[in-house]
Structures are given as structure tokens and as C-alpha cells.
XYZ file of C-alpha atoms in Angstrom:
450
model
C 0.957 -15.114 -21.050
C 0.563 -11.772 -19.367
C -2.300 -9.629 -20.512
C -1.444 -6.211 -21.939
C -1.839 -3.314 -19.559
C -4.624 -0.845 -20.209
C -3.384 2.702 -19.831
C -5.938 5.384 -19.092
C -5.437 8.797 -20.568
C -7.258 11.026 -18.101
C -5.370 14.053 -16.873
C -7.274 14.714 -13.682
C -6.038 13.365 -10.370
C -7.863 12.890 -7.070
C -7.978 16.654 -6.454
C -8.215 19.802 -8.489
C -5.128 22.063 -8.379
C -7.355 25.000 -7.512
C -9.048 23.293 -4.582
C -9.476 25.522 -1.559
C -9.824 23.650 1.692
C -9.902 24.613 5.304
C -8.039 22.184 7.468
C -9.828 20.898 10.519
C -8.458 20.139 13.913
C -5.626 17.641 13.753
C -6.776 15.064 11.283
C -7.334 11.716 12.839
C -4.241 9.820 13.859
C -4.296 6.184 14.769
C -1.805 4.497 16.997
C -0.548 1.695 14.784
C 1.164 0.019 17.710
C -2.209 -0.360 19.457
C -3.990 -1.761 16.435
C -4.150 -5.472 15.823
C -1.689 -6.008 12.961
C -2.710 -9.547 12.076
C -5.402 -10.084 9.450
C -8.435 -12.164 10.201
C -8.030 -15.961 10.099
C -8.279 -17.331 6.617
C -6.854 -14.279 4.889
C -4.541 -15.217 2.046
C -0.917 -14.247 1.698
C 0.996 -14.206 -1.569
C 4.438 -15.509 -0.741
C 7.445 -15.039 -2.960
C 7.157 -18.445 -4.559
C 3.856 -17.440 -6.143
C 1.671 -19.599 -3.910
C -1.093 -18.496 -1.588
C -0.964 -19.515 2.046
C -3.718 -19.156 4.598
C -1.496 -17.836 7.367
C -1.863 -14.821 9.598
C 0.871 -12.234 9.302
C 1.528 -8.868 10.783
C 1.135 -6.034 8.310
C 3.219 -2.997 7.719
C 3.941 -0.289 5.218
C 7.170 1.526 4.841
C 6.243 4.029 7.515
C 4.682 1.672 10.059
C 6.044 -0.418 12.885
C 3.533 -3.144 13.702
C 4.117 -6.017 16.092
C 7.466 -7.736 15.689
C 6.499 -11.365 16.206
C 5.364 -13.261 13.148
C 3.630 -16.667 13.281
C 5.710 -19.746 13.806
C 7.044 -21.546 10.780
C 8.798 -24.869 11.009
C 11.996 -25.555 9.117
C 10.501 -28.529 7.286
C 7.662 -26.362 5.977
C 10.096 -23.663 4.913
C 12.299 -26.133 3.055
C 9.332 -27.615 1.225
C 8.141 -24.166 0.148
C 11.475 -22.640 -0.829
C 13.485 -25.599 -2.176
C 13.039 -28.497 -4.547
C 13.680 -32.109 -3.631
C 17.350 -31.875 -4.661
C 17.898 -28.891 -2.373
C 18.019 -26.211 -5.070
C 16.024 -22.970 -4.773
C 12.537 -23.308 -6.192
C 11.926 -21.166 -9.254
C 8.675 -19.338 -9.737
C 5.797 -21.040 -11.455
C 4.659 -19.460 -14.706
C 1.217 -20.931 -14.201
C 0.752 -18.938 -11.009
C 1.378 -15.714 -12.905
C -1.098 -16.785 -15.576
C -3.678 -17.548 -12.921
C -3.180 -14.165 -11.355
C -3.532 -12.386 -14.669
C -6.580 -14.403 -15.616
C -8.319 -13.096 -12.505
C -8.175 -9.637 -14.058
C -10.228 -10.765 -17.022
C -13.355 -11.593 -15.033
C -16.436 -9.705 -16.244
C -16.886 -6.324 -14.578
C -20.061 -4.500 -13.628
C -20.691 -0.833 -13.148
C -19.380 -0.959 -9.581
C -16.349 -3.198 -10.105
C -12.768 -2.027 -10.469
C -11.558 -1.772 -14.074
C -9.609 -4.745 -15.319
C -5.850 -4.396 -15.798
C -5.831 -1.000 -14.061
C -2.718 -1.239 -11.938
C -2.980 -3.194 -8.708
C -6.312 -4.989 -8.689
C -7.112 -8.159 -6.735
C -4.524 -10.777 -7.671
C -1.503 -8.932 -8.982
C 1.796 -10.368 -10.239
C 4.405 -11.020 -7.582
C 7.456 -8.798 -8.255
C 10.244 -11.372 -8.348
C 12.897 -8.773 -9.137
C 11.619 -6.249 -6.604
C 13.750 -4.341 -4.153
C 13.378 -5.237 -0.488
C 15.769 -2.661 0.915
C 19.254 -3.255 2.277
C 21.277 -4.017 5.384
C 23.766 -1.245 6.134
C 26.757 -1.960 8.338
C 26.938 0.173 11.465
C 30.741 -0.185 11.456
C 31.332 0.777 7.824
C 28.449 2.903 6.481
C 29.714 2.474 2.917
C 28.962 -1.250 3.128
C 25.356 -2.129 2.323
C 23.916 -5.531 1.424
C 21.086 -5.271 -1.112
C 18.072 -7.526 -0.555
C 16.600 -8.353 -3.940
C 14.633 -11.228 -5.387
C 16.679 -11.335 -8.563
C 20.464 -11.246 -8.445
C 23.319 -12.870 -10.346
C 20.941 -14.239 -12.955
C 18.837 -16.328 -10.584
C 15.541 -15.842 -8.862
C 15.267 -16.472 -5.154
C 12.718 -16.296 -2.403
C 15.107 -16.340 0.533
C 18.657 -15.310 1.383
C 20.985 -17.583 3.321
C 23.065 -15.750 5.917
C 26.345 -17.105 7.288
C 30.108 -17.270 6.834
C 30.051 -19.884 4.041
C 31.386 -17.906 1.078
C 30.275 -20.465 -1.512
C 26.708 -20.944 -0.360
C 25.562 -17.865 1.543
C 23.933 -14.918 -0.209
C 24.686 -12.636 2.739
C 28.181 -13.270 4.065
C 28.911 -12.111 7.593
C 31.811 -12.854 9.890
C 32.340 -12.643 13.601
C 32.252 -14.683 16.765
C 29.222 -16.919 16.971
C 28.271 -16.676 13.272
C 27.270 -20.067 11.923
C 28.081 -21.552 8.555
C 24.413 -21.220 7.561
C 23.262 -18.917 10.323
C 19.651 -18.067 9.390
C 17.345 -17.242 6.513
C 15.981 -13.909 5.349
C 12.693 -14.717 3.609
C 11.358 -12.123 1.147
C 7.579 -11.973 1.044
C 4.880 -9.929 -0.619
C 1.775 -9.805 1.580
C -1.637 -9.108 0.053
C -4.428 -9.929 2.492
C -7.113 -7.819 0.751
C -7.181 -5.518 3.770
C -5.029 -2.552 2.810
C -1.953 -1.723 0.763
C 0.399 -4.479 -0.338
C 3.379 -5.010 1.958
C 6.917 -6.091 1.144
C 8.553 -7.538 4.214
C 11.572 -9.509 5.358
C 11.202 -12.440 7.767
C 14.172 -13.673 9.806
C 13.974 -17.426 10.444
C 16.240 -19.481 12.694
C 17.674 -22.674 11.205
C 20.320 -23.978 13.589
C 20.479 -24.794 17.273
C 19.646 -22.260 19.946
C 23.379 -21.762 20.537
C 23.497 -19.722 17.309
C 22.092 -16.343 18.273
C 20.489 -13.630 16.174
C 19.595 -10.382 17.927
C 17.156 -7.745 16.698
C 16.608 -4.308 18.216
C 13.430 -2.447 17.321
C 12.020 0.638 19.042
C 14.381 0.191 21.974
C 13.394 -3.447 22.550
C 15.958 -6.243 22.207
C 14.671 -9.575 20.895
C 16.380 -12.932 20.448
C 15.404 -14.988 17.412
C 13.821 -18.283 18.442
C 11.327 -20.720 16.990
C 9.040 -17.924 15.869
C 10.192 -15.835 12.893
C 10.665 -12.119 13.406
C 9.694 -9.364 10.991
C 12.569 -7.033 10.137
C 11.141 -3.512 10.173
C 12.752 -0.453 8.544
C 15.089 1.215 11.020
C 15.568 -1.862 13.185
C 19.013 -3.288 13.998
C 20.102 -6.898 13.540
C 23.240 -8.755 14.623
C 24.258 -12.276 13.668
C 26.094 -13.981 16.511
C 28.478 -11.460 18.033
C 29.349 -9.897 14.715
C 28.744 -6.278 13.702
C 25.334 -4.614 13.843
C 23.404 -3.955 10.630
C 20.545 -1.495 10.182
C 17.700 -2.451 7.891
C 16.492 0.186 5.423
C 13.212 -0.534 3.653
C 12.623 -0.426 -0.114
C 12.746 2.959 -1.815
C 10.074 4.344 -4.105
C 12.571 5.227 -6.851
C 13.855 1.626 -6.971
C 10.405 0.194 -7.683
C 8.639 2.818 -9.808
C 9.531 5.241 -12.578
C 7.838 8.620 -12.456
C 6.556 10.371 -15.579
C 4.966 13.773 -16.083
C 2.954 15.387 -13.318
C -0.817 15.403 -13.742
C -1.050 18.433 -11.504
C 1.133 20.175 -8.963
C 4.887 20.395 -9.248
C 8.190 20.120 -7.452
C 7.640 23.380 -5.587
C 4.156 22.463 -4.405
C 3.490 20.660 -1.133
C 1.584 17.973 -3.028
C 1.434 16.670 -6.575
C 0.026 13.745 -8.549
C 2.115 12.077 -11.258
C 1.706 9.109 -13.548
C 4.145 6.268 -12.817
C 4.739 2.695 -13.877
C 6.026 -0.242 -11.870
C 9.440 -1.289 -13.116
C 9.089 -5.056 -12.883
C 5.872 -5.413 -14.897
C 5.051 -2.005 -16.425
C 1.677 -1.596 -14.714
C 0.559 2.028 -14.566
C -0.411 3.861 -11.379
C -0.433 7.394 -10.087
C 1.635 8.578 -7.145
C 0.394 11.225 -4.779
C 3.414 12.976 -3.284
C 2.677 14.914 -0.105
C 5.118 16.752 2.105
C 5.821 19.932 3.970
C 2.840 21.544 5.653
C 0.473 18.836 4.376
C 2.395 15.871 5.797
C -0.209 15.620 8.576
C -2.934 15.102 5.981
C -0.785 12.409 4.383
C -0.612 10.550 7.694
C -4.391 10.743 7.943
C -4.850 9.398 4.436
C -2.410 6.535 5.008
C -4.207 5.617 8.235
C -7.569 5.794 6.445
C -6.493 3.339 3.738
C -5.316 0.964 6.452
C -8.697 1.090 8.202
C -10.888 1.014 5.087
C -9.232 -1.956 3.422
C -10.576 -2.837 -0.025
C -14.025 -1.951 -1.296
C -15.234 -1.735 -4.918
C -16.230 1.912 -4.420
C -13.155 3.072 -2.495
C -9.958 4.056 -4.296
C -7.350 1.383 -3.693
C -3.898 2.189 -2.376
C -1.172 -0.048 -3.771
C 1.769 0.928 -1.566
C 2.988 3.713 0.683
C 6.541 5.005 1.046
C 7.850 7.538 3.524
C 11.068 9.524 3.142
C 11.940 10.382 6.721
C 14.769 12.769 5.836
C 12.605 14.893 3.524
C 9.324 14.254 5.400
C 7.628 13.237 2.141
C 4.990 10.575 1.592
C 4.521 8.697 -1.685
C 1.049 7.154 -1.982
C 0.839 4.763 -4.941
C -2.798 4.646 -6.075
C -4.954 3.193 -8.821
C -5.054 5.279 -11.977
C -8.501 6.501 -12.954
C -9.796 7.776 -16.275
C -10.773 11.148 -14.771
C -12.481 12.659 -11.775
C -16.258 13.051 -11.798
C -16.100 16.808 -12.351
C -14.084 16.493 -15.572
C -15.969 13.387 -16.715
C -19.381 15.051 -16.381
C -18.217 18.064 -18.384
C -16.790 15.771 -21.085
C -20.034 13.787 -21.168
C -22.162 16.905 -21.534
C -20.048 18.102 -24.446
C -20.023 14.751 -26.263
C -23.646 13.845 -25.534
C -22.781 10.122 -25.551
C -24.319 9.480 -22.124
C -27.637 10.738 -20.790
C -26.682 11.920 -17.303
C -30.301 11.943 -16.118
C -30.497 8.235 -16.900
C -27.231 7.108 -15.306
C -27.071 9.552 -12.385
C -29.150 7.377 -9.978
C -26.882 4.363 -10.516
C -23.763 6.494 -10.180
C -24.961 8.050 -6.935
C -25.808 4.576 -5.646
C -22.162 3.596 -6.184
C -20.954 6.729 -4.386
C -23.360 6.077 -1.519
C -22.047 2.512 -1.227
C -18.503 3.828 -0.840
C -19.532 6.472 1.695
C -21.558 3.859 3.571
C -18.450 1.696 3.867
C -16.519 4.676 5.238
C -19.208 5.232 7.888
C -19.321 1.518 8.707
C -15.601 1.709 9.484
C -16.277 4.454 12.022
C -15.047 7.329 9.869
C -16.364 10.366 8.036
C -14.933 11.688 4.765
C -15.824 15.390 5.311
C -14.736 16.572 1.848
C -17.108 15.017 -0.675
C -17.183 16.792 -4.036
C -16.977 15.740 -7.708
C -13.190 16.242 -7.743
C -12.856 13.562 -5.043
C -14.917 10.964 -6.924
C -12.832 9.081 -9.497
C -14.238 7.489 -12.640
C -12.983 4.154 -14.015
C -14.202 3.217 -17.497
C -14.987 -0.514 -17.508
C -16.534 -0.813 -20.965
C -18.661 0.956 -23.556
C -21.019 3.156 -21.570
C -20.034 1.491 -18.287
C -18.108 3.165 -15.500
C -17.162 2.480 -11.912
C -17.070 5.305 -9.356
C -14.763 5.346 -6.345
C -14.439 7.706 -3.397
C -10.937 9.183 -3.032
C -8.894 11.712 -1.041
C -9.136 10.955 2.671
C -6.807 13.715 3.822
C -9.554 15.381 5.877
C -11.211 12.179 7.060
C -11.790 11.786 10.777
C -12.666 8.983 13.150
C -16.051 9.378 14.802
C -14.432 8.880 18.215
C -12.239 11.971 17.858
C -13.206 15.198 19.551
C -14.210 18.121 17.361
C -12.489 21.374 18.303
C -14.846 24.337 18.357
C -14.215 26.815 15.561
C -12.510 24.354 13.193
C -14.210 23.337 9.976
C -13.255 20.883 7.264
C -14.169 20.766 3.609
C -13.872 22.735 0.405
C -15.377 26.170 -0.037
C -18.591 25.924 -2.028
C -19.133 22.254 -1.148
C -19.337 22.383 2.654
C -22.621 21.340 4.257
C -24.616 24.004 6.140
C -24.421 21.784 9.234
C -20.641 22.208 9.308
C -21.164 25.835 10.376
C -23.206 24.823 13.402
C -21.777 24.582 16.899
C -22.273 20.822 17.124
C -22.818 18.507 14.213
C -22.286 14.936 13.082
C -19.685 14.574 10.327
C -21.627 11.692 8.817
C -24.572 13.994 8.137
C -22.290 16.344 6.210
C -21.250 13.367 4.065
C -24.916 12.639 3.327
C -25.329 16.247 2.237
C -22.265 15.838 0.017
C -23.781 12.828 -1.756
C -26.973 14.761 -2.468
C -24.984 17.769 -3.620
C -23.092 15.593 -6.112
C -26.400 14.227 -7.447
C -27.619 17.779 -7.984
C -24.332 18.576 -9.769
C -24.894 15.757 -12.255
């Protein structure tokens, strides 16, 4: 039985609408193609059948293009995972969902993430989720939707071929087999960054049946190793027509509610949303226009930082290439530290002098993790520290907003400064300075604020 979702009522997002910030030299940009996309050995992967596998996979978000090759998977293993003994598709296990939900009910401490607050470790697998579509390059009006739930049945894979009775994706053309290949729908959560929905293409028949994929100008032939189908890549079954894969869309997975701050005319806004398949509540940070560069920096930062109890967790990232807009789906907090401190002072329920040392210790732990990853935040202030209420008198603090973060290996351009007016460290006005020292000043400044 799924536990009820706890909805937080705070109205403050990661930033204040009146924040004034000076943008530094180009915020750090990482070359995703050069980064190792595979998680460390032993990382777990939630597959679509609700089981965890200890396999290494390449990772992507909707805007990334990591390595194309996925680890090898034998047909016998695939059949055992995706089908029952009589050959029928395996339905999801209700016990796996119960196990995942029960993990949310573990006791929390002052530095743990709040239970039931959106995407926390061990989330339900979205069996009815959208995985994008295959659009015909011959007839643009023809698009094949890739969904886990269709025609009243749940599925973890799609059979591709010319068999009209059996195949989920029917294609015709020279060289197309009866059951040509499989498109496996997976949800990857390796505890090292945002969750990833991806499509694996797996060969079933002899090598004479060809499947061709074009990605970033490179042509690949499907063999024993599965290939990851990335958004924008082309795929052809046999010598049939080409199809272009379009990744899942934000509007097909989440429903947006009222804006917490910002608006449609602003370059950025934060709104409360809920995930359609299970109703879990998040916030979405929509960034576009002149601030799209900061969005790229923040997306790259979440990829590098992974998961830490004192770092705001990113659930998913979507990129609308036509509109140049990023949608960052994030955990929903009760409030930011600035608003929470003012509320606490008015109510008098918490003695700030008593709890401030523990709160600053949590903030320092998050900042220390940022520095350990070779980065500097450069914009620490109460508005960028989010508060999660975990129980009566207990809160968890998390560092947020990495739009101005920078890798320590990047060169600092003379004359450029980063931060928010009134919260910038004196060292940031010097000719040469270490960004990590400015973060240390920011932590002390927040302690003085409390």
C-alpha cells in the first residue's frame, strides 16, 4: 500500500524574486562526451520490471548525449527478466512498490532528507510513464509513442517487426524481420545524479537482420551489445524508413500548478508541480533566455555532485531545444532559510541560538561536499539554503542554486565577480582569490544572520 504523499506548504523557492546577482565569467561548462558516463561498479539500477540489477549503464538526461554503447545483455537473461515461463510479458510486482515506499518511512535525523518529499532514495517506478516517440522521417505526421502502459497492459519492452499480431512497433521494408529487435524501457537510478529514462535497443535475431543507428554523425550497427537510443538520434530497421527518436516531454510527465515566484514573462520561475503517475509533489525551476547558460551550469553541477543529504536533489532535467528552455525538477522544500528564520523569530517556537550551530554544521557539510567535488558555490546566502521539516522541531538543511558554481580548474577572468550584492565576500573584490574561501565566508555570514 502506497504511503500518502506529504505536501509542504512553503511559498519560497530556491531564490528570492528580488535577488540581484552579478554573473561571472562563463559559468563552468563540462564536456559530457569526455566524462565517464558509467557509474561505479556495484551501483544499482531500477529496471522497468521493478527489480534492482547491479549493472553498469551509461547515464543521460534529456539534454545529454553520453556514450552510445551499453553493457552486453544476453537474450536468455532478457527473456528471464521480461517474460514469464509461458512467454507472456511479466507484470510488475506489487511487493517491489511496497518495498520502495517502505524505504521512505525510515527514521530521519536532522540532516536526512524528509520522508515522502518527492523523489527520495527508492522511488516508485513509473510504469505508465512516457518514454518519447519515434517519428518517421518519410511521413512526419506518423509518430510511434513509447509508453509503459498501452492498450490496458503494462510492458517493459516493445517488440519491433512486421508481425502485426505480436509486434508493438510495426515496421515494414526490406530486411525487416518478423520479430526484428526489442526496445527496452528502463528507469535508471544509480544514486549519482538525476533519474534517467532511457530506451535500449537489443538485437534478438541473427546478424543478417540489421538495425542501424546514427548519433552525432556516427553510424553504428546493432550487434551483441545493446545500444542506448538518445534523443535526436536516427534508427532504421533493416532497409526500411528512418525514424528519429524524440525524448520524453516535461508536460507528458508532470502537471504544473501555480508559480511560487517569477512568471511567464520572466527568464526564470519556480512552480509547484506533481508527477502524473503517482501524484508526488516537486517544484520545477524553468530557466530560459539570457539565463540559459546558468541553467547549463546548474545541470552540470547536479551531475557532478550526485546525491548528498545536504545538497538539494534534482529529480529530472528536460530541455526544450526549440524554445531554449530548461526544466529542472527538484525536491520541494518547506521554505528557504531566510523565510524560515523570520517565521521562527515571529513564532518563538525555536530558539535560534540553540539550533544555529547544528544548522550551520549541516550547511558546512553540504559546502564541504561541493568543495570535495572540485567546485565552488560562489553564491551562498539564506535564500539559497532550503529547509525541510522532518518532524516536530527537527529540520534538514540543503544547499541549492548552483547557477553560479564554478569548477576549481576553470580560469577566473579579471574584472568578473560572482555572487549577490550584500552577501559577497570581501575577497571576491581582490585581484586573485580562491572561490572556496568565499564559500567559507558565506557559511560564517549565514551563521551571523541566524
